[in-house]
XYZ file of N, CA and C in Angstrom:
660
model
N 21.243 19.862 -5.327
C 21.560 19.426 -3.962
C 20.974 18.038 -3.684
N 19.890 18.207 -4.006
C 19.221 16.590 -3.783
C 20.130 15.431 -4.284
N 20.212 15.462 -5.925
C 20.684 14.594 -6.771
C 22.231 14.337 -6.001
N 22.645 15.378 -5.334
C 24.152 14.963 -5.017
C 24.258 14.726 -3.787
N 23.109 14.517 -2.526
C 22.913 13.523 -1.140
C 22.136 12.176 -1.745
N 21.864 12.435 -3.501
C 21.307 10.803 -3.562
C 22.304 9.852 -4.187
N 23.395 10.342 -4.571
C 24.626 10.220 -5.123
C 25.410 9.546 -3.728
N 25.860 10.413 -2.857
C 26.430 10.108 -2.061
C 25.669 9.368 -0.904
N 24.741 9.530 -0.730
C 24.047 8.486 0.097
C 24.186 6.870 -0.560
N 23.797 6.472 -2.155
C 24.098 5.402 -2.613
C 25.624 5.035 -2.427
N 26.528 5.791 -2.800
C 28.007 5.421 -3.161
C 28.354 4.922 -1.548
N 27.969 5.517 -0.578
C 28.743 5.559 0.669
C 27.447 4.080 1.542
N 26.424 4.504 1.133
C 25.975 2.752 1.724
C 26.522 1.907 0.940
N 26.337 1.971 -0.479
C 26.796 0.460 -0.726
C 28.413 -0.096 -0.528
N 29.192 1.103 -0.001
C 30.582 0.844 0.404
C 30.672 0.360 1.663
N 29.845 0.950 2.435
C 29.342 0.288 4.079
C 28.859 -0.834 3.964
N 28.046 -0.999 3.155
C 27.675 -2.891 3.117
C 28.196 -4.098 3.011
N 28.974 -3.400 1.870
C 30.248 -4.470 1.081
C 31.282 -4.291 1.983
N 31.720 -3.495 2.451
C 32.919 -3.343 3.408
C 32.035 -4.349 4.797
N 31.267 -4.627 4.806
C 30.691 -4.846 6.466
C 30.683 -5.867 6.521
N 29.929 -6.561 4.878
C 29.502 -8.113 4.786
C 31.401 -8.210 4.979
N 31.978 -7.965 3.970
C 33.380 -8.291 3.661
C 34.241 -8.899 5.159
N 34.125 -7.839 5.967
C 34.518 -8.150 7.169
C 33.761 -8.840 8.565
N 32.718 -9.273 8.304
C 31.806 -9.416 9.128
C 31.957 -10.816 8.856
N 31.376 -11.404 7.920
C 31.539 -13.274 7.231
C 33.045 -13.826 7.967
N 33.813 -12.916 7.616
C 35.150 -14.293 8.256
C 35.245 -14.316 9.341
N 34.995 -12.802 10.391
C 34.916 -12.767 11.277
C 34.121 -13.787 12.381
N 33.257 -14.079 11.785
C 31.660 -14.646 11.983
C 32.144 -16.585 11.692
N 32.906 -16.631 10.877
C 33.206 -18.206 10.404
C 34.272 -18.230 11.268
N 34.986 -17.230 11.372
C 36.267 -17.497 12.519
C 35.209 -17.530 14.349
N 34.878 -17.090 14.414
C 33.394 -17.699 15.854
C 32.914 -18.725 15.859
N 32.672 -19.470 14.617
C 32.036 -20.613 14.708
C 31.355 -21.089 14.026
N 30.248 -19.662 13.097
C 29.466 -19.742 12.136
C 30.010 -20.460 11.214
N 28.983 -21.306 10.231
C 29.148 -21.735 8.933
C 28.905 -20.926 7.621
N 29.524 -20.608 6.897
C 29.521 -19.392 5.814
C 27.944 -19.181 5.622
N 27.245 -19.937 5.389
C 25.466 -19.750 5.343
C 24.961 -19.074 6.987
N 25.439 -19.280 7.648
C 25.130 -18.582 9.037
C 25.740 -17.832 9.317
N 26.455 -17.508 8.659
C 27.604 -15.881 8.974
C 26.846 -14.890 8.313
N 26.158 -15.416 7.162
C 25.409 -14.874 5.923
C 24.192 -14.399 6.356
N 23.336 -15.150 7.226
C 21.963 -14.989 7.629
C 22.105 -14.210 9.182
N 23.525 -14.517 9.997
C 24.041 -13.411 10.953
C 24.063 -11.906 10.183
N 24.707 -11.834 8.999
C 24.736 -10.350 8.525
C 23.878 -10.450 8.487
N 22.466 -10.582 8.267
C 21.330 -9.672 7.400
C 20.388 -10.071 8.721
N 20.466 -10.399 9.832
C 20.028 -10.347 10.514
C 19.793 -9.076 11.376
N 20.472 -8.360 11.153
C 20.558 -6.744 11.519
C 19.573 -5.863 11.332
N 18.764 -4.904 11.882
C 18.190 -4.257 11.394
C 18.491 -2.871 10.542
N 19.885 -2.393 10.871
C 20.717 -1.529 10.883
C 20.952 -2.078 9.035
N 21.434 -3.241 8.601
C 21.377 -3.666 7.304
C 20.392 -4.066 6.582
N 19.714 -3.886 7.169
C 18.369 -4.621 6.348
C 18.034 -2.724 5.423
N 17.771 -1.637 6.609
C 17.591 -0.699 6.302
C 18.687 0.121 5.587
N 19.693 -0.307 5.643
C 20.807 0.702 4.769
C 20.328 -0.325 3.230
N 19.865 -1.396 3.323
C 19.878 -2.051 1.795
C 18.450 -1.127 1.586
N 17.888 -1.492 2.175
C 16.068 -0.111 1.952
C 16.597 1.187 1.169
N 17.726 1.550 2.108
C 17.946 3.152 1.811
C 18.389 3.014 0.282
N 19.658 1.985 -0.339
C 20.414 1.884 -1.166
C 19.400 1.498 -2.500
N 18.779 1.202 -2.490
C 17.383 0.141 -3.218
C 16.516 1.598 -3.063
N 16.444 2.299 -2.569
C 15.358 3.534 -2.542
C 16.429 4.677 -4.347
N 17.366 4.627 -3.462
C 18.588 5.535 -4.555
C 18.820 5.149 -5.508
N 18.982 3.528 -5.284
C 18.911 3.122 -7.149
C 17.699 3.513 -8.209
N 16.864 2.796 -7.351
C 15.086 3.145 -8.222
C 14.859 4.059 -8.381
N 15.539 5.609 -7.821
C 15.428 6.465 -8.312
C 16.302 7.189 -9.498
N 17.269 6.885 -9.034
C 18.489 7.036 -10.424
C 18.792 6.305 -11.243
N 17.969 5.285 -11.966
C 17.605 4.499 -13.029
C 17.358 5.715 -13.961
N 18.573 5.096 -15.364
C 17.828 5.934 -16.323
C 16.767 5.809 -17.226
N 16.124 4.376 -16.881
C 15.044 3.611 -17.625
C 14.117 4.961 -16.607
N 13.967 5.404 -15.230
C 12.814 5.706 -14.863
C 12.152 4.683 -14.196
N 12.288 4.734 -12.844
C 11.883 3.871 -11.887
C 11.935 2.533 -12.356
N 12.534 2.173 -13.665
C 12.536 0.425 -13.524
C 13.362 -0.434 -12.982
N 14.122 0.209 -11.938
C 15.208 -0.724 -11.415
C 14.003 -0.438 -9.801
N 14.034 -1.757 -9.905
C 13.147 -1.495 -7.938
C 12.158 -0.728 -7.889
N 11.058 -0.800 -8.983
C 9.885 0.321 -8.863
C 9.273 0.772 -7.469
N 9.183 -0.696 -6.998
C 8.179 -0.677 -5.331
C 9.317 0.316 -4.230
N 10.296 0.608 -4.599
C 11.403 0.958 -3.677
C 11.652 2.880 -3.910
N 10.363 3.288 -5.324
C 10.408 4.126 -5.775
C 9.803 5.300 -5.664
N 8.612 4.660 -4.450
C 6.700 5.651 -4.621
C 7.719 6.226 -2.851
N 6.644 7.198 -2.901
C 7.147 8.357 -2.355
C 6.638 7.802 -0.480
N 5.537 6.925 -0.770
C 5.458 6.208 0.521
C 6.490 5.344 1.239
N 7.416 4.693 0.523
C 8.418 3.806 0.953
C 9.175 4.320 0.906
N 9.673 5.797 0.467
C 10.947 6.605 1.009
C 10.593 6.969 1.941
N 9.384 7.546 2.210
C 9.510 8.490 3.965
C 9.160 6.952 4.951
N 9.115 5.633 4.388
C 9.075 4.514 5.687
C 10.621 4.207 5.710
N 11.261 4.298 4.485
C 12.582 4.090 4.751
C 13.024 5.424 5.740
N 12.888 6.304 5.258
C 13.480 7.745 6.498
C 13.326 7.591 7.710
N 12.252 6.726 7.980
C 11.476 6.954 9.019
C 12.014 5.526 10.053
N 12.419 4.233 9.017
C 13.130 3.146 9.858
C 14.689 3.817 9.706
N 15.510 4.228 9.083
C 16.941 4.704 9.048
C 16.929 5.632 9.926
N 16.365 6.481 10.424
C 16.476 7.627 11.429
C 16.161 7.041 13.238
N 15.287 5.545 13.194
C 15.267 4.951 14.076
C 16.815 4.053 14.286
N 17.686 3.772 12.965
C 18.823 3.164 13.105
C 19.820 3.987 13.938
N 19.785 5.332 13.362
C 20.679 6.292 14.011
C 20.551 6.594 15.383
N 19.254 7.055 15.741
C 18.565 7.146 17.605
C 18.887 6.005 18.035
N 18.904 5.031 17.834
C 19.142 3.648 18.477
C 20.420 3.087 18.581
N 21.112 3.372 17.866
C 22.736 3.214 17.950
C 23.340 4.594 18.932
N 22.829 5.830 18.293
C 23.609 6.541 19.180
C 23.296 6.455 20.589
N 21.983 6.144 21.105
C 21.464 6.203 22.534
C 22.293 5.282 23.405
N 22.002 3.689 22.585
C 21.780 2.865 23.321
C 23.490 1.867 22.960
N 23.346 1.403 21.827
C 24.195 0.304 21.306
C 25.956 1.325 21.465
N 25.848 2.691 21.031
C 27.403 3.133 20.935
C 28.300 2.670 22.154
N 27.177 2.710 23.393
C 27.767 2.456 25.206
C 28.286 0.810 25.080
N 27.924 -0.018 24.313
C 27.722 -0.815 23.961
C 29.108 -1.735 23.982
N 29.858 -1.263 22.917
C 31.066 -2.153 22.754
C 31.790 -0.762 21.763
N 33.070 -0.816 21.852
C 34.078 -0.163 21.167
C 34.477 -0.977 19.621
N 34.017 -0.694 18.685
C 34.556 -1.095 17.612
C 35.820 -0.368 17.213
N 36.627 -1.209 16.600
C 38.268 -1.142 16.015
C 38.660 -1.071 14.661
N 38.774 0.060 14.147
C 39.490 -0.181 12.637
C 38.054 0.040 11.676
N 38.354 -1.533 10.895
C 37.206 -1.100 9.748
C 36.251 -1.510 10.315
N 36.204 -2.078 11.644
C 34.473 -1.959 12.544
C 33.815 -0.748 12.329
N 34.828 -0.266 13.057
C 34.103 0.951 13.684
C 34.398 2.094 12.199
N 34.988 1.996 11.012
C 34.315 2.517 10.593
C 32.945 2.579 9.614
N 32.833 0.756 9.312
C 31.132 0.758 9.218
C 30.164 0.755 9.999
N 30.674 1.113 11.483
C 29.567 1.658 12.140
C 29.061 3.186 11.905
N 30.561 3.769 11.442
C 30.089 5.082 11.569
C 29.457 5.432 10.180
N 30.272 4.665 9.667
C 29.122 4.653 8.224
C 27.748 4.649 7.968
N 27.818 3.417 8.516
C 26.222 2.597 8.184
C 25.337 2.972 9.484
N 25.786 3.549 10.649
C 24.751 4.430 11.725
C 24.964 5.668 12.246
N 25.324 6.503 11.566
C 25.532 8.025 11.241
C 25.393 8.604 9.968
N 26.754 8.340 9.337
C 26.211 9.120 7.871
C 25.354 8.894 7.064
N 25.321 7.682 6.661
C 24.141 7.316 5.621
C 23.013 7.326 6.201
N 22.305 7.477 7.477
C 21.004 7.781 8.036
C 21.179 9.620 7.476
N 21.771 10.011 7.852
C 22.313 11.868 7.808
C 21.770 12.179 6.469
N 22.441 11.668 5.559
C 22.347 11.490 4.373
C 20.811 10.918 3.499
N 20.516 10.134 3.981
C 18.934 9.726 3.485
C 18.117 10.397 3.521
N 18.105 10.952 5.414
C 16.832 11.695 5.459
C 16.989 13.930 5.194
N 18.156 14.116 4.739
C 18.788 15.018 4.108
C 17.974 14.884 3.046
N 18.304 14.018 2.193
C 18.112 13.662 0.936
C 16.178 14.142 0.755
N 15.470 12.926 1.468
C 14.844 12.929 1.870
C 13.649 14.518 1.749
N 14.250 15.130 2.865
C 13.615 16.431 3.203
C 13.958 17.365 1.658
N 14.536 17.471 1.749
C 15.350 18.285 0.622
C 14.326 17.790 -0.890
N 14.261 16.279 -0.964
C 13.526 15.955 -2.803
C 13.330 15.138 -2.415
N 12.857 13.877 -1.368
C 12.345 13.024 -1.416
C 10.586 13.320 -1.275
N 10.757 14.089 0.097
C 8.738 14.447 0.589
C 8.307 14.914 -0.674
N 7.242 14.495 -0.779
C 6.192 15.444 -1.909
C 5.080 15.663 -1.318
N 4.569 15.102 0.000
C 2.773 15.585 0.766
C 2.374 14.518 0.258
N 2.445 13.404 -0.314
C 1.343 12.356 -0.527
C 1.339 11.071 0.483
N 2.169 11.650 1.418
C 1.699 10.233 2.550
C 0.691 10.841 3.157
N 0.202 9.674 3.924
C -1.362 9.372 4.568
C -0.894 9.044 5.871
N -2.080 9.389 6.886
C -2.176 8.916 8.453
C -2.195 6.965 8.429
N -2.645 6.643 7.457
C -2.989 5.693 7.215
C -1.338 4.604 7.076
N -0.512 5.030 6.449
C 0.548 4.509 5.562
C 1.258 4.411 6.802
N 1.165 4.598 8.054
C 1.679 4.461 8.894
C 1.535 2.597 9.883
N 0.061 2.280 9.421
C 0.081 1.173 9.854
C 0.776 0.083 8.928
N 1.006 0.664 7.529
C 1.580 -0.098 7.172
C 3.420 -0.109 6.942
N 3.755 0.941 7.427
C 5.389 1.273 7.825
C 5.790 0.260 9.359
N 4.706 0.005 10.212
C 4.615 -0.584 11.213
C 5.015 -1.840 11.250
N 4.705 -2.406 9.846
C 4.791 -3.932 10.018
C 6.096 -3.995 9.818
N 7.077 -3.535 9.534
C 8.563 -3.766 9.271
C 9.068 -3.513 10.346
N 9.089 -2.937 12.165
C 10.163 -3.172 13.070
C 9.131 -4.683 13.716
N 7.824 -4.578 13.004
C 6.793 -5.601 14.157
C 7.119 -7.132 13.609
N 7.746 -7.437 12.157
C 8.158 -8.412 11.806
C 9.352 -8.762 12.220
N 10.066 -7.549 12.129
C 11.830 -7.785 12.236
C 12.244 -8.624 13.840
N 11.370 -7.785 14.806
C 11.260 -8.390 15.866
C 10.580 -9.416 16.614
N 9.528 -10.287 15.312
C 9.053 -11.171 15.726
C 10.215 -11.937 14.655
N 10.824 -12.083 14.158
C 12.303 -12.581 13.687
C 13.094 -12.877 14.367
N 13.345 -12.446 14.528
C 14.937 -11.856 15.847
C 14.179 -12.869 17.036
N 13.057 -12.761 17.686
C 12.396 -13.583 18.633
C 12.634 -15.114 18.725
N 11.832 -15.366 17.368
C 11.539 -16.435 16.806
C 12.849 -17.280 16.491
N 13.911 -16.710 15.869
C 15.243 -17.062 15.134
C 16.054 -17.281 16.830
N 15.894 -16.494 18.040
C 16.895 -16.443 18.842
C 16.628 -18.060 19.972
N 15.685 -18.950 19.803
C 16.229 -20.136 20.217
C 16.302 -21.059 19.537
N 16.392 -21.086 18.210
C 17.089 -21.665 17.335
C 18.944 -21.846 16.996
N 18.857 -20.189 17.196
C 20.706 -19.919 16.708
C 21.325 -19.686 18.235
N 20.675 -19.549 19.205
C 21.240 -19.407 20.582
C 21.355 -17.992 20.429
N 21.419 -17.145 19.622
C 21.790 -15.813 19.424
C 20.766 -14.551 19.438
N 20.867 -13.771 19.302
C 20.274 -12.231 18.796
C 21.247 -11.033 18.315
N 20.742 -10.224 17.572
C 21.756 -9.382 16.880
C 21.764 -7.945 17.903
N 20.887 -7.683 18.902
C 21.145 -6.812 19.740
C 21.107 -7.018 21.120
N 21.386 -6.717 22.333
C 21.480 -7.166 23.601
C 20.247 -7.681 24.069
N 19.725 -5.999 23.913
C 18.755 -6.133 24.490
C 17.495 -6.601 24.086
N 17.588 -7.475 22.749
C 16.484 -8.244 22.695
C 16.647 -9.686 23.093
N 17.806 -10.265 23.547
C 17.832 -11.196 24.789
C 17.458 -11.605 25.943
N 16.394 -12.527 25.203
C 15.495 -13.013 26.491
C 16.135 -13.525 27.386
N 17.052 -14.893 26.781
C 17.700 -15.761 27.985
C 18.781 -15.096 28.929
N 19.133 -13.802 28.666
C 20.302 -13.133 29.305
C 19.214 -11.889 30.353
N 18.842 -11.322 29.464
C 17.663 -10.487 30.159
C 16.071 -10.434 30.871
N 15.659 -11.383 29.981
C 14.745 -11.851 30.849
C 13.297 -11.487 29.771
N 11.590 -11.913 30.099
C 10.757 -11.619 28.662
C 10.316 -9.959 29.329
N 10.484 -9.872 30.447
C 9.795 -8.375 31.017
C 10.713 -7.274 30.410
N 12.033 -7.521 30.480
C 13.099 -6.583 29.895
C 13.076 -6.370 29.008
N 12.982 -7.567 27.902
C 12.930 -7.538 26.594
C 12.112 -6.734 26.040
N 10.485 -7.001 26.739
C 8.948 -6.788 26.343
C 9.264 -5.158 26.217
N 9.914 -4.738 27.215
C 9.957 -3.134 27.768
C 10.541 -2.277 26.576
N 11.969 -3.183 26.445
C 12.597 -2.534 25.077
C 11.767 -2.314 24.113
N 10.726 -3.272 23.897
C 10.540 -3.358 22.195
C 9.268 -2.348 22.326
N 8.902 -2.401 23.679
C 7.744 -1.780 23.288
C 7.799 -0.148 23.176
N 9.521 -0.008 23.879
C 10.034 1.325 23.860
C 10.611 1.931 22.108
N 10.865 0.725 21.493
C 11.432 1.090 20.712
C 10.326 1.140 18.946
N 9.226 0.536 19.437
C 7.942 0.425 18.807
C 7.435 1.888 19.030
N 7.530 2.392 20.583
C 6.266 3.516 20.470
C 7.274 4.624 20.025
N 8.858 4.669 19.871
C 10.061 5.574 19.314
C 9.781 5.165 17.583
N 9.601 4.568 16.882
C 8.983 4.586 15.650
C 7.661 4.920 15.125
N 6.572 4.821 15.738
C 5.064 5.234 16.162
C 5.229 7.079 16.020
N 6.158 7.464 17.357
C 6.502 9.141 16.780
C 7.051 9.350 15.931
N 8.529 8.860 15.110
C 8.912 8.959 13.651
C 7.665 9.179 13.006
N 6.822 7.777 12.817
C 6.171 7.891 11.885
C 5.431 9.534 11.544
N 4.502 9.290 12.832
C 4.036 10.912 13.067
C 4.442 11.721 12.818
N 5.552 12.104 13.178
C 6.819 13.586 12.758
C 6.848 13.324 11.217
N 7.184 12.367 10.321
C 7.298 11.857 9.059
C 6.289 12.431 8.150
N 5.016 11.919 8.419
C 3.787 12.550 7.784
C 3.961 14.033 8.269
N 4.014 14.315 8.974
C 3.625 16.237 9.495
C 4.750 16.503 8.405
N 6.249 16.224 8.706
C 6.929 16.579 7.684
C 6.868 16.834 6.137
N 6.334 15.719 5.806
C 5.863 15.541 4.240
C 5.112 16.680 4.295
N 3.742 16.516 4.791
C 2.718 17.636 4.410
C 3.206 19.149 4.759
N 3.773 19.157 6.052
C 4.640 20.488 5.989
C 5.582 21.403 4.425
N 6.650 20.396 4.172
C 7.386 20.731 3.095
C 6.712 21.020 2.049
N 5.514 20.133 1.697
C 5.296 20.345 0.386
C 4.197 21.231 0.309
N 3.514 21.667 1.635
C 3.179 22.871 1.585
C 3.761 24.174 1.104
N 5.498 24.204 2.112
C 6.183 25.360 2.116
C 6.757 25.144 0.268
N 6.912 23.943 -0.160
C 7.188 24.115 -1.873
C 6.101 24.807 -2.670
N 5.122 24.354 -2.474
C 3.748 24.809 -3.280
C 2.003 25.273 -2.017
N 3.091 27.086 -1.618
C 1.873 27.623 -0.731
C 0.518 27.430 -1.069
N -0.286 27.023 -0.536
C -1.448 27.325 -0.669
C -2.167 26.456 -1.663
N -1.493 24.970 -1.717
C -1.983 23.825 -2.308
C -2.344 22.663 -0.898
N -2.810 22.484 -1.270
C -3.120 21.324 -0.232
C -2.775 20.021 -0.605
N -1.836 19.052 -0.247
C -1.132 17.684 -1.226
C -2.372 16.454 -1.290
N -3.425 16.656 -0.981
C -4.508 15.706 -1.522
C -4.934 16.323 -2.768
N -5.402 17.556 -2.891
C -5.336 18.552 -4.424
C -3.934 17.948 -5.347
N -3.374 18.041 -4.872
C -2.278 17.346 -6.288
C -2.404 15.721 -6.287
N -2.847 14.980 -5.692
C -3.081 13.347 -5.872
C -4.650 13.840 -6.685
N -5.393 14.610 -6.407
C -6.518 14.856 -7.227
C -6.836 15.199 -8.599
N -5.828 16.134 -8.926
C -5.652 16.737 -9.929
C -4.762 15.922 -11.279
């Protein structure tokens, strides 16, 4: 079961990506962008940044060398931070962004791709053979720095390009109090992931191996 949500989790992001960049670039040069800024518009996303996390998690694991394709993309800490930013992609699209705008055709179906199934699919994956109990309370400050960069990005980048890749991190339209509110809403909505994430891990790999404790197996 695992091997075949890590199967289909890879096959179906990297079809969402390539289908997204594919349609997204001309779209983006037909607006105005210059092919290098249509380019740095796609990956400006957080929604893509993390389906490439998720896709880069599935390869390094289904290497038949054995973790040598993307080792760092391989340890059991950077799958449950990937679960843990992809499951914030999904809450955040469905809450907030779906009210958002109506996508058409092959929009909307790499939205539904790339912010439904393949989140579905990861942290499936995930629960099922990714947890093993070896994350830490700790590994959390460092899962942190990836929405705390992305959004000092997006900040930083948005009076340069006149732009931002989500509404509501628009200062000049919304204002810095609005903005501040979002992020800090959407910071302390990853803060509980994280939390739920670790309980999870140590939960499962309890219920796999009763009556071990998962610091005893990093010990042993």
């Amino acid at each position: 079961m695992g091997r075949f949500l890590q199967i289909a989790g890879l096959v179906i992001g990297l079809a969402g990506l390539v289908l997204q960049i594919c349609i997204t670039v001309p779209a983006s040069m037909e607006a105005g962008r210059s092919f290098v800024g249509s380019l740095v518009f796609y990956f400006s996303f957080f929604t893509i940044l993390t389906n490439i996390g998720a896709v880069l998690v599935h390869i390094s694991l289904l290497s038949p060398a054995g973790y040598a394709w993307f080792p760092a993309f391989a340890g059991p800490r950077m799958r449950a931070g990937v679960a843990v930013a992809i499951t914030l992609v999904f809450i955040i699209y469905a809450m907030v962004l779906a009210q958002l705008w109506q996508p058409q055709g092959l929009f909307l179906l790499c939205d539904v791709l790339l912010h439904y199934v393949t989140p579905v699919l990861f942290v499936l994956w995930w629960l099922v053979a990714g947890a093993d109990g070896s994350t830490r309370w700790r590994d959390i400050s460092l899962w942190m720095i990836y929405p705390v960069a992305y959004l000092a990005y997006v900040l930083a980048r948005a009076p340069i390009s006149g732009e931002v890749p989500y509404p509501f991190l628009n200062v000049a339209k919304n204002g810095a109090a609005s903005v501040a509110v979002s992020a800090l809403g959407i910071t302390g909505l990853f803060l509980v992931l994280c939390i739920i994430a670790v309980l999870a891990d140590h939960g499962i790999s309890r219920i796999r191996s009763p009556g071990v404790h998962p610091g005893a197996k990093r010990a042993s």
